Amino acid sequence: MNAPLGHGRLSFSTKNPNLQLAWDSTSLGAFKTCPRYYYYSIVLGKVSHPQNVHLIFGQCFHAACEEYDRVVFQGGTHKVALRSAVRRALVDTWDTALARPWNSDDKHKNRYTLIRTIVWYYCQFEDDPIQTARISTGQPAVELSWRLAYFPKEDNTPFKMRCTDETVTFCGHLDRIGVFNDKLWIIDRKTTKSTIGADYFAKYSPDNQFSAYTYAGRAVFGMDIEGIIVDAAQVAVDFTRFQRGMTYRTASQLEEWRSDTEYWLYLAEHCAITEYWPMNDKSCGMYGGCPYRLVCGKPPEERETWLRVQYKDRLWDPLRVRSEI
Amino acid sequence: MSSPLDEARPTSLDELFSRDPHELTDAELDDIVEELRRAREKWTVLDSEPQARGRPKKPKTTLEDLDLSHLLEEKME
């Protein structure tokens, strides 16, 4: 199949439409998981038809938290901020065209548990010791879309794709940068259906997303980021439980992530040049099962048809800020 | 003197959730928050109770607990 052209393809080269130039942790993580998964989800922009409740729930939760953080930063009280956050979530999960609420059919992640999660989160952290940092413009450091001018090599010169001599950039989106114990931290919120056990936070080191965030926090915002504080929410049918954990990155770990990313980018380039993205058939069962297992399980000559019928178009564009998604 | 309309004011979460949120008042949003806050308080109490973290398991029956002697006696006869 050929990569689609047109709107949303600004992240790709005009010289080779399969060659991604603007990357983020989602697209890099997709490639690391399985090149074929990356090809279907990012290059072709195909997603499965059933709505991804985790994505919707997560985005709405993040948006509500941004609303709360902004109101408090601007001097609003906890009560006013929480009311504003709840209103935001209710509006975001309201289908104006059909005049009805979002119905997820998921007993864990639905509109009610979303609002409950927001209220319970801010009940637990009403007196949060973490204060939102201020960026150089004076604005609160919340929902920050960022982009590196270029992805650097070890000598800090721009990394370029060898086949087209084009610069690569790295983009992303931070929930919040906060001050805790006089140090700067990236604050990230995660929602899960699973119990948050003792080893939950251990999985975030190493972690592609958090390494990228820490790298960006220092490179883009010029902030000396201590690490990442993760607020994890277990969203169950009858309750939401929260745990807060921390993960750190040293300068040497970040350099290792940068160096490894160069390797992965060259691999992605090779795939784009050869127009072949191999399957990593050890990843098919991970994360609840790959959404493209249906396709990959078919003979190669049938896959294009299955992709056309069973999946819809959704281009993932790292250059789009979150408010546009 | 409280207003008789107070009693009639709809506060159930289902009813509030079913309405267009653009039309919800600040007071109604505060009602949602308050009801969920109360639910959290109830859950917190239940969650802190020992049985909430897992009821004590019933002891398993072992072979020593079973008296099969009557079967053996019948067989020997």
JSON list of N, CA and C in Angstrom, two decimals, chain A residues 167-220:
[
{"chain": "A", "resi": 167, "resn": "THR", "atom": "N", "xyz": [16.65, 17.09, 7.84]},
{"chain": "A", "resi": 167, "resn": "THR", "atom": "CA", "xyz": [16.75, 17.15, 9.29]},
{"chain": "A", "resi": 167, "resn": "THR", "atom": "C", "xyz": [15.57, 16.44, 9.94]},
{"chain": "A", "resi": 168, "resn": "VAL", "atom": "N", "xyz": [15.85, 15.82, 11.05]},
{"chain": "A", "resi": 168, "resn": "VAL", "atom": "CA", "xyz": [14.80, 15.16, 11.82]},
{"chain": "A", "resi": 168, "resn": "VAL", "atom": "C", "xyz": [14.52, 15.99, 13.07]},
{"chain": "A", "resi": 169, "resn": "THR", "atom": "N", "xyz": [13.27, 16.10, 13.43]},
{"chain": "A", "resi": 169, "resn": "THR", "atom": "CA", "xyz": [12.95, 16.79, 14.67]},
{"chain": "A", "resi": 169, "resn": "THR", "atom": "C", "xyz": [12.17, 15.85, 15.58]},
{"chain": "A", "resi": 170, "resn": "PHE", "atom": "N", "xyz": [12.07, 16.24, 16.85]},
{"chain": "A", "resi": 170, "resn": "PHE", "atom": "CA", "xyz": [11.35, 15.44, 17.82]},
{"chain": "A", "resi": 170, "resn": "PHE", "atom": "C", "xyz": [10.36, 16.35, 18.53]},
{"chain": "A", "resi": 171, "resn": "CYS", "atom": "N", "xyz": [9.15, 15.88, 18.67]},
{"chain": "A", "resi": 171, "resn": "CYS", "atom": "CA", "xyz": [8.08, 16.69, 19.24]},
{"chain": "A", "resi": 171, "resn": "CYS", "atom": "C", "xyz": [7.45, 15.95, 20.41]},
{"chain": "A", "resi": 172, "resn": "GLY", "atom": "N", "xyz": [6.62, 16.64, 21.12]},
{"chain": "A", "resi": 172, "resn": "GLY", "atom": "CA", "xyz": [5.91, 15.97, 22.19]},
{"chain": "A", "resi": 172, "resn": "GLY", "atom": "C", "xyz": [4.99, 16.91, 22.95]},
{"chain": "A", "resi": 173, "resn": "HIS", "atom": "N", "xyz": [4.48, 16.40, 24.00]},
{"chain": "A", "resi": 173, "resn": "HIS", "atom": "CA", "xyz": [3.50, 17.15, 24.77]},
{"chain": "A", "resi": 173, "resn": "HIS", "atom": "C", "xyz": [3.63, 16.77, 26.24]},
{"chain": "A", "resi": 174, "resn": "LEU", "atom": "N", "xyz": [3.89, 17.76, 27.07]},
{"chain": "A", "resi": 174, "resn": "LEU", "atom": "CA", "xyz": [4.04, 17.52, 28.51]},
{"chain": "A", "resi": 174, "resn": "LEU", "atom": "C", "xyz": [2.77, 17.91, 29.24]},
{"chain": "A", "resi": 175, "resn": "ASP", "atom": "N", "xyz": [2.34, 17.08, 30.18]},
{"chain": "A", "resi": 175, "resn": "ASP", "atom": "CA", "xyz": [1.17, 17.44, 30.98]},
{"chain": "A", "resi": 175, "resn": "ASP", "atom": "C", "xyz": [1.44, 18.69, 31.82]},
{"chain": "A", "resi": 176, "resn": "ARG", "atom": "N", "xyz": [2.57, 18.64, 32.52]},
{"chain": "A", "resi": 176, "resn": "ARG", "atom": "CA", "xyz": [2.79, 19.69, 33.52]},
{"chain": "A", "resi": 176, "resn": "ARG", "atom": "C", "xyz": [4.23, 19.60, 34.00]},
{"chain": "A", "resi": 177, "resn": "ILE", "atom": "N", "xyz": [4.82, 20.74, 34.29]},
{"chain": "A", "resi": 177, "resn": "ILE", "atom": "CA", "xyz": [6.09, 20.79, 35.00]},
{"chain": "A", "resi": 177, "resn": "ILE", "atom": "C", "xyz": [5.82, 21.42, 36.36]},
{"chain": "A", "resi": 178, "resn": "GLY", "atom": "N", "xyz": [6.23, 20.76, 37.41]},
{"chain": "A", "resi": 178, "resn": "GLY", "atom": "CA", "xyz": [5.94, 21.24, 38.74]},
{"chain": "A", "resi": 178, "resn": "GLY", "atom": "C", "xyz": [7.18, 21.41, 39.58]},
{"chain": "A", "resi": 179, "resn": "VAL", "atom": "N", "xyz": [7.03, 22.12, 40.68]},
{"chain": "A", "resi": 179, "resn": "VAL", "atom": "CA", "xyz": [8.11, 22.35, 41.63]},
{"chain": "A", "resi": 179, "resn": "VAL", "atom": "C", "xyz": [7.80, 21.56, 42.88]},
{"chain": "A", "resi": 180, "resn": "PHE", "atom": "N", "xyz": [8.73, 20.71, 43.27]},
{"chain": "A", "resi": 180, "resn": "PHE", "atom": "CA", "xyz": [8.58, 19.91, 44.49]},
{"chain": "A", "resi": 180, "resn": "PHE", "atom": "C", "xyz": [9.92, 19.82, 45.17]},
{"chain": "A", "resi": 181, "resn": "ASN", "atom": "N", "xyz": [9.93, 20.19, 46.45]},
{"chain": "A", "resi": 181, "resn": "ASN", "atom": "CA", "xyz": [11.20, 20.22, 47.18]},
{"chain": "A", "resi": 181, "resn": "ASN", "atom": "C", "xyz": [12.25, 21.05, 46.45]},
{"chain": "A", "resi": 182, "resn": "ASP", "atom": "N", "xyz": [11.81, 22.19, 45.93]},
{"chain": "A", "resi": 182, "resn": "ASP", "atom": "CA", "xyz": [12.67, 23.16, 45.24]},
{"chain": "A", "resi": 182, "resn": "ASP", "atom": "C", "xyz": [13.31, 22.60, 43.99]},
{"chain": "A", "resi": 183, "resn": "LYS", "atom": "N", "xyz": [12.77, 21.53, 43.49]},
{"chain": "A", "resi": 183, "resn": "LYS", "atom": "CA", "xyz": [13.30, 20.96, 42.25]},
{"chain": "A", "resi": 183, "resn": "LYS", "atom": "C", "xyz": [12.17, 20.87, 41.22]},
{"chain": "A", "resi": 184, "resn": "LEU", "atom": "N", "xyz": [12.57, 20.85, 39.95]},
{"chain": "A", "resi": 184, "resn": "LEU", "atom": "CA", "xyz": [11.60, 20.78, 38.86]},
{"chain": "A", "resi": 184, "resn": "LEU", "atom": "C", "xyz": [11.36, 19.33, 38.45]},
{"chain": "A", "resi": 185, "resn": "TRP", "atom": "N", "xyz": [10.11, 19.02, 38.26]},
{"chain": "A", "resi": 185, "resn": "TRP", "atom": "CA", "xyz": [9.71, 17.66, 37.88]},
{"chain": "A", "resi": 185, "resn": "TRP", "atom": "C", "xyz": [8.70, 17.73, 36.74]},
{"chain": "A", "resi": 186, "resn": "ILE", "atom": "N", "xyz": [8.77, 16.76, 35.87]},
{"chain": "A", "resi": 186, "resn": "ILE", "atom": "CA", "xyz": [7.71, 16.59, 34.89]},
{"chain": "A", "resi": 186, "resn": "ILE", "atom": "C", "xyz": [6.64, 15.75, 35.57]},
{"chain": "A", "resi": 187, "resn": "ILE", "atom": "N", "xyz": [5.39, 16.23, 35.51]},
{"chain": "A", "resi": 187, "resn": "ILE", "atom": "CA", "xyz": [4.30, 15.50, 36.12]},
{"chain": "A", "resi": 187, "resn": "ILE", "atom": "C", "xyz": [3.50, 14.83, 35.01]},
{"chain": "A", "resi": 188, "resn": "ASP", "atom": "N", "xyz": [3.31, 13.56, 35.14]},
{"chain": "A", "resi": 188, "resn": "ASP", "atom": "CA", "xyz": [2.53, 12.84, 34.14]},
{"chain": "A", "resi": 188, "resn": "ASP", "atom": "C", "xyz": [1.46, 12.01, 34.84]},
{"chain": "A", "resi": 189, "resn": "ARG", "atom": "N", "xyz": [0.30, 11.93, 34.22]},
{"chain": "A", "resi": 189, "resn": "ARG", "atom": "CA", "xyz": [-0.79, 11.18, 34.80]},
{"chain": "A", "resi": 189, "resn": "ARG", "atom": "C", "xyz": [-1.12, 9.99, 33.91]},
{"chain": "A", "resi": 190, "resn": "LYS", "atom": "N", "xyz": [-1.31, 8.86, 34.56]},
{"chain": "A", "resi": 190, "resn": "LYS", "atom": "CA", "xyz": [-1.63, 7.64, 33.84]},
{"chain": "A", "resi": 190, "resn": "LYS", "atom": "C", "xyz": [-2.89, 7.04, 34.42]},
{"chain": "A", "resi": 191, "resn": "THR", "atom": "N", "xyz": [-3.71, 6.48, 33.54]},
{"chain": "A", "resi": 191, "resn": "THR", "atom": "CA", "xyz": [-4.90, 5.77, 34.02]},
{"chain": "A", "resi": 191, "resn": "THR", "atom": "C", "xyz": [-4.81, 4.32, 33.57]},
{"chain": "A", "resi": 192, "resn": "THR", "atom": "N", "xyz": [-5.21, 3.42, 34.43]},
{"chain": "A", "resi": 192, "resn": "THR", "atom": "CA", "xyz": [-5.15, 1.99, 34.13]},
{"chain": "A", "resi": 192, "resn": "THR", "atom": "C", "xyz": [-6.30, 1.29, 34.83]},
{"chain": "A", "resi": 193, "resn": "LYS", "atom": "N", "xyz": [-6.65, 0.14, 34.27]},
{"chain": "A", "resi": 193, "resn": "LYS", "atom": "CA", "xyz": [-7.67, -0.67, 34.94]},
{"chain": "A", "resi": 193, "resn": "LYS", "atom": "C", "xyz": [-7.02, -1.58, 35.98]},
{"chain": "A", "resi": 194, "resn": "SER", "atom": "N", "xyz": [-5.70, -1.77, 35.84]},
{"chain": "A", "resi": 194, "resn": "SER", "atom": "CA", "xyz": [-5.01, -2.76, 36.67]},
{"chain": "A", "resi": 194, "resn": "SER", "atom": "C", "xyz": [-4.67, -2.20, 38.04]},
{"chain": "A", "resi": 195, "resn": "THR", "atom": "N", "xyz": [-4.47, -3.11, 38.97]},
{"chain": "A", "resi": 195, "resn": "THR", "atom": "CA", "xyz": [-4.02, -2.72, 40.31]},
{"chain": "A", "resi": 195, "resn": "THR", "atom": "C", "xyz": [-2.61, -2.17, 40.21]},
{"chain": "A", "resi": 196, "resn": "ILE", "atom": "N", "xyz": [-2.37, -1.09, 40.92]},
{"chain": "A", "resi": 196, "resn": "ILE", "atom": "CA", "xyz": [-1.04, -0.46, 40.89]},
{"chain": "A", "resi": 196, "resn": "ILE", "atom": "C", "xyz": [-0.23, -1.07, 42.02]},
{"chain": "A", "resi": 197, "resn": "GLY", "atom": "N", "xyz": [0.60, -2.04, 41.65]},
{"chain": "A", "resi": 197, "resn": "GLY", "atom": "CA", "xyz": [1.38, -2.75, 42.65]},
{"chain": "A", "resi": 197, "resn": "GLY", "atom": "C", "xyz": [2.74, -2.12, 42.88]},
{"chain": "A", "resi": 198, "resn": "ALA", "atom": "N", "xyz": [3.54, -2.83, 43.65]},
{"chain": "A", "resi": 198, "resn": "ALA", "atom": "CA", "xyz": [4.85, -2.30, 44.03]},
{"chain": "A", "resi": 198, "resn": "ALA", "atom": "C", "xyz": [5.75, -2.12, 42.82]},
{"chain": "A", "resi": 199, "resn": "ASP", "atom": "N", "xyz": [5.54, -2.95, 41.79]},
{"chain": "A", "resi": 199, "resn": "ASP", "atom": "CA", "xyz": [6.44, -2.87, 40.63]},
{"chain": "A", "resi": 199, "resn": "ASP", "atom": "C", "xyz": [5.90, -1.99, 39.52]},
{"chain": "A", "resi": 200, "resn": "TYR", "atom": "N", "xyz": [4.79, -1.32, 39.76]},
{"chain": "A", "resi": 200, "resn": "TYR", "atom": "CA", "xyz": [4.17, -0.52, 38.69]},
{"chain": "A", "resi": 200, "resn": "TYR", "atom": "C", "xyz": [5.13, 0.55, 38.19]},
{"chain": "A", "resi": 201, "resn": "PHE", "atom": "N", "xyz": [5.73, 1.27, 39.10]},
{"chain": "A", "resi": 201, "resn": "PHE", "atom": "CA", "xyz": [6.57, 2.41, 38.69]},
{"chain": "A", "resi": 201, "resn": "PHE", "atom": "C", "xyz": [7.91, 1.95, 38.15]},
{"chain": "A", "resi": 202, "resn": "ALA", "atom": "N", "xyz": [8.29, 0.73, 38.45]},
{"chain": "A", "resi": 202, "resn": "ALA", "atom": "CA", "xyz": [9.59, 0.23, 37.95]},
{"chain": "A", "resi": 202, "resn": "ALA", "atom": "C", "xyz": [9.58, 0.13, 36.44]},
{"chain": "A", "resi": 203, "resn": "LYS", "atom": "N", "xyz": [8.39, -0.05, 35.85]},
{"chain": "A", "resi": 203, "resn": "LYS", "atom": "CA", "xyz": [8.34, -0.21, 34.40]},
{"chain": "A", "resi": 203, "resn": "LYS", "atom": "C", "xyz": [8.63, 1.08, 33.65]},
{"chain": "A", "resi": 204, "resn": "TYR", "atom": "N", "xyz": [8.72, 2.20, 34.38]},
{"chain": "A", "resi": 204, "resn": "TYR", "atom": "CA", "xyz": [8.99, 3.47, 33.71]},
{"chain": "A", "resi": 204, "resn": "TYR", "atom": "C", "xyz": [10.48, 3.79, 33.62]},
{"chain": "A", "resi": 205, "resn": "SER", "atom": "N", "xyz": [11.32, 2.84, 33.95]},
{"chain": "A", "resi": 205, "resn": "SER", "atom": "CA", "xyz": [12.75, 2.99, 33.72]},
{"chain": "A", "resi": 205, "resn": "SER", "atom": "C", "xyz": [13.34, 1.64, 33.35]},
{"chain": "A", "resi": 206, "resn": "PRO", "atom": "N", "xyz": [13.77, 1.44, 32.09]},
{"chain": "A", "resi": 206, "resn": "PRO", "atom": "CA", "xyz": [13.73, 2.45, 31.04]},
{"chain": "A", "resi": 206, "resn": "PRO", "atom": "C", "xyz": [12.35, 2.60, 30.43]},
{"chain": "A", "resi": 207, "resn": "ASP", "atom": "N", "xyz": [12.11, 3.72, 29.86]},
{"chain": "A", "resi": 207, "resn": "ASP", "atom": "CA", "xyz": [10.84, 3.98, 29.21]},
{"chain": "A", "resi": 207, "resn": "ASP", "atom": "C", "xyz": [11.05, 5.06, 28.15]},
{"chain": "A", "resi": 208, "resn": "ASN", "atom": "N", "xyz": [10.63, 4.75, 26.95]},
{"chain": "A", "resi": 208, "resn": "ASN", "atom": "CA", "xyz": [10.86, 5.64, 25.83]},
{"chain": "A", "resi": 208, "resn": "ASN", "atom": "C", "xyz": [10.22, 7.01, 26.04]},
{"chain": "A", "resi": 209, "resn": "GLN", "atom": "N", "xyz": [8.97, 7.01, 26.45]},
{"chain": "A", "resi": 209, "resn": "GLN", "atom": "CA", "xyz": [8.23, 8.27, 26.60]},
{"chain": "A", "resi": 209, "resn": "GLN", "atom": "C", "xyz": [8.87, 9.16, 27.65]},
{"chain": "A", "resi": 210, "resn": "PHE", "atom": "N", "xyz": [9.17, 8.61, 28.80]},
{"chain": "A", "resi": 210, "resn": "PHE", "atom": "CA", "xyz": [9.69, 9.44, 29.89]},
{"chain": "A", "resi": 210, "resn": "PHE", "atom": "C", "xyz": [11.12, 9.88, 29.63]},
{"chain": "A", "resi": 211, "resn": "SER", "atom": "N", "xyz": [11.89, 9.06, 28.94]},
{"chain": "A", "resi": 211, "resn": "SER", "atom": "CA", "xyz": [13.23, 9.51, 28.56]},
{"chain": "A", "resi": 211, "resn": "SER", "atom": "C", "xyz": [13.12, 10.69, 27.61]},
{"chain": "A", "resi": 212, "resn": "ALA", "atom": "N", "xyz": [12.19, 10.60, 26.65]},
{"chain": "A", "resi": 212, "resn": "ALA", "atom": "CA", "xyz": [11.99, 11.70, 25.71]},
{"chain": "A", "resi": 212, "resn": "ALA", "atom": "C", "xyz": [11.54, 12.97, 26.43]},
{"chain": "A", "resi": 213, "resn": "TYR", "atom": "N", "xyz": [10.64, 12.81, 27.37]},
{"chain": "A", "resi": 213, "resn": "TYR", "atom": "CA", "xyz": [10.13, 13.97, 28.11]},
{"chain": "A", "resi": 213, "resn": "TYR", "atom": "C", "xyz": [11.24, 14.67, 28.88]},
{"chain": "A", "resi": 214, "resn": "THR", "atom": "N", "xyz": [12.04, 13.86, 29.57]},
{"chain": "A", "resi": 214, "resn": "THR", "atom": "CA", "xyz": [13.11, 14.45, 30.38]},
{"chain": "A", "resi": 214, "resn": "THR", "atom": "C", "xyz": [14.12, 15.13, 29.47]},
{"chain": "A", "resi": 215, "resn": "TYR", "atom": "N", "xyz": [14.42, 14.48, 28.35]},
{"chain": "A", "resi": 215, "resn": "TYR", "atom": "CA", "xyz": [15.36, 15.07, 27.40]},
{"chain": "A", "resi": 215, "resn": "TYR", "atom": "C", "xyz": [14.82, 16.40, 26.90]},
{"chain": "A", "resi": 216, "resn": "ALA", "atom": "N", "xyz": [13.53, 16.43, 26.59]},
{"chain": "A", "resi": 216, "resn": "ALA", "atom": "CA", "xyz": [12.91, 17.65, 26.07]},
{"chain": "A", "resi": 216, "resn": "ALA", "atom": "C", "xyz": [12.86, 18.74, 27.13]},
{"chain": "A", "resi": 217, "resn": "GLY", "atom": "N", "xyz": [12.53, 18.34, 28.35]},
{"chain": "A", "resi": 217, "resn": "GLY", "atom": "CA", "xyz": [12.42, 19.33, 29.42]},
{"chain": "A", "resi": 217, "resn": "GLY", "atom": "C", "xyz": [13.70, 20.13, 29.57]},
{"chain": "A", "resi": 218, "resn": "ARG", "atom": "N", "xyz": [14.81, 19.42, 29.41]},
{"chain": "A", "resi": 218, "resn": "ARG", "atom": "CA", "xyz": [16.10, 20.09, 29.54]},
{"chain": "A", "resi": 218, "resn": "ARG", "atom": "C", "xyz": [16.49, 20.81, 28.25]},
{"chain": "A", "resi": 219, "resn": "ALA", "atom": "N", "xyz": [16.27, 20.16, 27.10]},
{"chain": "A", "resi": 219, "resn": "ALA", "atom": "CA", "xyz": [16.74, 20.73, 25.83]},
{"chain": "A", "resi": 219, "resn": "ALA", "atom": "C", "xyz": [15.85, 21.86, 25.33]},
{"chain": "A", "resi": 220, "resn": "VAL", "atom": "N", "xyz": [14.54, 21.71, 25.51]},
{"chain": "A", "resi": 220, "resn": "VAL", "atom": "CA", "xyz": [13.61, 22.69, 24.93]},
{"chain": "A", "resi": 220, "resn": "VAL", "atom": "C", "xyz": [13.32, 23.84, 25.89]}
]
